């Protein structure tokens, strides 16, 4: 099997602000029925969910969401790892309950970057895992809440762009 040829990368004019929107959409991998195949790194048709299941919105602290995509492994055994870090303000019981449901489950996440482009992290075969650290802060001006870290490793592709609508509740 031959490798794909390298292609040129044209300069893209205009602003390119970093960051992501202060929320993401999240679903358990087992709640997703199908994710259509990507063409040229873009999914253009809708994701289908198991009956009554949808992606839910997690509102996050502004300017706290960051996605990193990097290679891992050595030589010809390289794969792609995705890490998302975000801060979820407040230490309420409903927030703790939602995080508890996410722990140990494979999750599929839709992150929207600062330009409004949706990125899909995970698929029906493999999802991201969630770790968290809750912190009360030391004084009244500190932020209390949960530092979330989602990790997806061993992928053969970066997070796909998705242009179709996302099933939400």
Tab-separated table of C-alpha atoms in Angstrom:
chain	number	residue	atom	x	y	z
A	1	UNK	CA	0.000	0.000	0.000
A	2	UNK	CA	1.434	3.360	-1.021
A	3	UNK	CA	1.439	6.339	1.289
A	4	UNK	CA	-0.518	9.451	0.363
A	5	UNK	CA	1.454	12.179	-1.328
A	6	UNK	CA	2.181	15.384	0.533
A	7	UNK	CA	0.118	18.333	-0.598
A	8	UNK	CA	0.830	22.038	-0.599
A	9	UNK	CA	-0.469	24.225	2.201
A	10	UNK	CA	-1.582	27.630	0.965
A	11	UNK	CA	-1.322	30.705	3.138
A	12	UNK	CA	-4.683	31.542	4.653
A	13	UNK	CA	-5.307	35.259	4.918
A	14	UNK	CA	-7.127	36.829	7.817
A	15	UNK	CA	-7.198	36.650	11.578
A	16	UNK	CA	-6.570	33.388	13.397
A	17	UNK	CA	-7.472	33.871	17.066
A	18	UNK	CA	-6.748	31.024	19.440
A	19	UNK	CA	-9.032	29.465	21.966
A	20	UNK	CA	-12.409	27.829	21.943
A	21	UNK	CA	-15.982	28.668	22.835
A	22	UNK	CA	-16.761	28.454	26.590
A	23	UNK	CA	-18.731	25.213	26.215
A	24	UNK	CA	-18.603	21.883	24.499
A	25	UNK	CA	-21.120	19.215	23.585
A	26	UNK	CA	-20.575	15.776	25.087
A	27	UNK	CA	-22.124	12.300	24.727
A	28	UNK	CA	-21.266	8.805	25.909
A	29	UNK	CA	-19.814	6.710	23.104
A	30	UNK	CA	-22.460	4.010	23.639
A	31	UNK	CA	-25.232	6.583	23.024
A	32	UNK	CA	-24.064	7.185	19.445
A	33	UNK	CA	-25.386	4.964	16.692
A	34	UNK	CA	-23.296	6.144	13.716
A	35	UNK	CA	-20.745	8.778	12.849
A	36	UNK	CA	-20.455	9.165	9.077
A	37	UNK	CA	-17.063	8.778	7.431
A	38	UNK	CA	-14.960	11.891	6.929
A	39	UNK	CA	-13.936	13.087	3.483
A	40	UNK	CA	-10.759	15.175	3.424
A	41	UNK	CA	-10.914	15.417	7.257
A	42	UNK	CA	-14.511	16.776	7.244
A	43	UNK	CA	-17.753	15.064	8.288
A	44	UNK	CA	-20.644	16.609	6.358
A	45	UNK	CA	-23.580	14.338	7.234
A	46	UNK	CA	-25.380	14.099	10.555
A	47	UNK	CA	-24.398	11.895	13.461
A	48	UNK	CA	-27.200	9.527	14.480
A	49	UNK	CA	-27.872	8.728	18.123
A	50	UNK	CA	-29.484	5.828	19.960
A	51	UNK	CA	-33.193	6.424	20.641
A	52	UNK	CA	-33.786	9.436	22.962
A	53	UNK	CA	-30.042	10.124	23.380
A	54	UNK	CA	-28.438	13.481	22.509
A	55	UNK	CA	-25.253	15.448	23.037
A	56	UNK	CA	-25.492	17.619	26.158
A	57	UNK	CA	-23.919	21.043	26.636
A	58	UNK	CA	-21.376	21.660	29.380
A	59	UNK	CA	-20.902	25.386	30.038
A	60	UNK	CA	-17.290	26.151	30.943
A	61	UNK	CA	-15.303	29.065	32.276
A	62	UNK	CA	-14.520	31.558	29.460
A	63	UNK	CA	-10.929	31.451	28.204
A	64	UNK	CA	-10.290	28.102	29.931
A	65	UNK	CA	-10.879	25.655	27.063
A	66	UNK	CA	-7.811	24.420	25.207
A	67	UNK	CA	-7.332	21.514	22.813
A	68	UNK	CA	-3.905	20.075	22.028
A	69	UNK	CA	-3.301	17.544	19.271
A	70	UNK	CA	0.085	15.873	19.154
A	71	UNK	CA	1.871	12.752	18.042
A	72	UNK	CA	2.907	10.034	20.443
A	73	UNK	CA	5.057	6.942	19.999
A	74	UNK	CA	8.302	6.288	18.168
A	75	UNK	CA	9.312	5.912	14.518
A	76	UNK	CA	6.708	4.064	12.467
A	77	UNK	CA	4.611	3.394	15.583
A	78	UNK	CA	3.273	6.954	15.784
A	79	UNK	CA	-0.306	7.760	16.650
A	80	UNK	CA	-2.215	10.913	17.507
A	81	UNK	CA	-3.233	12.037	20.998
A	82	UNK	CA	-5.849	14.679	21.761
A	83	UNK	CA	-6.033	16.487	25.095
A	84	UNK	CA	-8.714	18.947	26.114
A	85	UNK	CA	-8.431	20.994	29.285
A	86	UNK	CA	-11.202	23.196	30.636
A	87	UNK	CA	-12.350	24.734	33.887
A	88	UNK	CA	-15.890	24.034	35.054
A	89	UNK	CA	-16.819	26.674	37.661
A	90	UNK	CA	-18.621	25.900	40.892
A	91	UNK	CA	-18.570	22.877	43.182
A	92	UNK	CA	-22.289	22.053	43.243
A	93	UNK	CA	-23.823	18.619	43.733
A	94	UNK	CA	-25.395	18.513	40.207
A	95	UNK	CA	-22.013	19.317	38.621
A	96	UNK	CA	-20.311	16.646	40.727
A	97	UNK	CA	-23.015	14.142	39.714
A	98	UNK	CA	-22.510	14.923	35.999
A	99	UNK	CA	-18.741	14.503	36.309
A	100	UNK	CA	-19.223	11.235	38.203
A	101	UNK	CA	-21.281	9.906	35.274
A	102	UNK	CA	-18.447	10.848	32.887
A	103	UNK	CA	-15.677	9.125	34.861
A	104	UNK	CA	-14.658	5.771	33.397
A	105	UNK	CA	-16.815	6.163	30.298
A	106	UNK	CA	-15.644	6.710	26.761
A	107	UNK	CA	-16.900	10.110	25.654
A	108	UNK	CA	-17.351	11.833	22.322
A	109	UNK	CA	-16.904	15.598	22.423
A	110	UNK	CA	-17.703	18.396	19.989
A	111	UNK	CA	-15.457	21.385	20.618
A	112	UNK	CA	-16.116	24.681	18.830
A	113	UNK	CA	-12.986	26.759	18.218
A	114	UNK	CA	-12.761	30.554	18.296
A	115	UNK	CA	-13.571	30.731	14.560
A	116	UNK	CA	-16.756	28.684	15.053
A	117	UNK	CA	-15.395	25.473	13.490
A	118	UNK	CA	-16.676	22.304	15.145
A	119	UNK	CA	-14.131	19.550	15.906
A	120	UNK	CA	-15.153	15.973	16.750
A	121	UNK	CA	-13.066	14.204	19.385
A	122	UNK	CA	-13.748	10.454	19.539
A	123	UNK	CA	-15.925	8.132	17.494
A	124	UNK	CA	-18.080	4.991	17.816
A	125	UNK	CA	-14.991	2.829	18.316
A	126	UNK	CA	-12.997	4.882	20.801
A	127	UNK	CA	-13.824	7.820	23.030
A	128	UNK	CA	-11.962	10.205	25.305
A	129	UNK	CA	-11.572	9.619	29.032
A	130	UNK	CA	-12.179	12.282	31.681
A	131	UNK	CA	-10.020	13.149	34.675
A	132	UNK	CA	-10.736	16.007	37.048
A	133	UNK	CA	-9.420	17.910	40.006
A	134	UNK	CA	-11.800	19.861	42.236
A	135	UNK	CA	-10.453	22.936	43.992
A	136	UNK	CA	-12.071	25.325	46.473
A	137	UNK	CA	-9.347	27.937	46.088
A	138	UNK	CA	-7.530	29.589	49.016
A	139	UNK	CA	-9.328	32.919	49.217
A	140	UNK	CA	-12.499	34.644	48.047
A	141	UNK	CA	-11.026	35.896	44.774
A	142	UNK	CA	-9.885	32.387	43.700
A	143	UNK	CA	-12.048	30.380	41.331
A	144	UNK	CA	-13.718	27.338	42.848
A	145	UNK	CA	-14.560	24.502	40.502
A	146	UNK	CA	-13.292	21.537	38.548
A	147	UNK	CA	-10.279	21.388	36.256
A	148	UNK	CA	-11.285	18.861	33.596
A	149	UNK	CA	-8.886	16.942	31.363
A	150	UNK	CA	-10.114	14.723	28.536
A	151	UNK	CA	-7.603	12.449	26.797
A	152	UNK	CA	-7.964	10.382	23.643
A	153	UNK	CA	-4.872	8.503	22.511
A	154	UNK	CA	-3.956	5.974	19.857
A	155	UNK	CA	-5.848	7.666	17.027
A	156	UNK	CA	-4.825	7.531	13.383
A	157	UNK	CA	-6.265	10.984	12.646
A	158	UNK	CA	-6.590	14.427	14.213
A	159	UNK	CA	-10.073	15.505	15.344
A	160	UNK	CA	-12.278	15.756	12.295
A	161	UNK	CA	-14.024	18.973	11.372
A	162	UNK	CA	-17.793	18.539	11.348
A	163	UNK	CA	-20.156	20.772	9.374
A	164	UNK	CA	-23.458	18.987	9.992
A	165	UNK	CA	-25.802	19.762	12.871
A	166	UNK	CA	-25.232	18.020	16.194
A	167	UNK	CA	-28.194	16.244	17.872
A	168	UNK	CA	-28.746	18.143	21.133
A	169	UNK	CA	-31.560	18.257	23.674
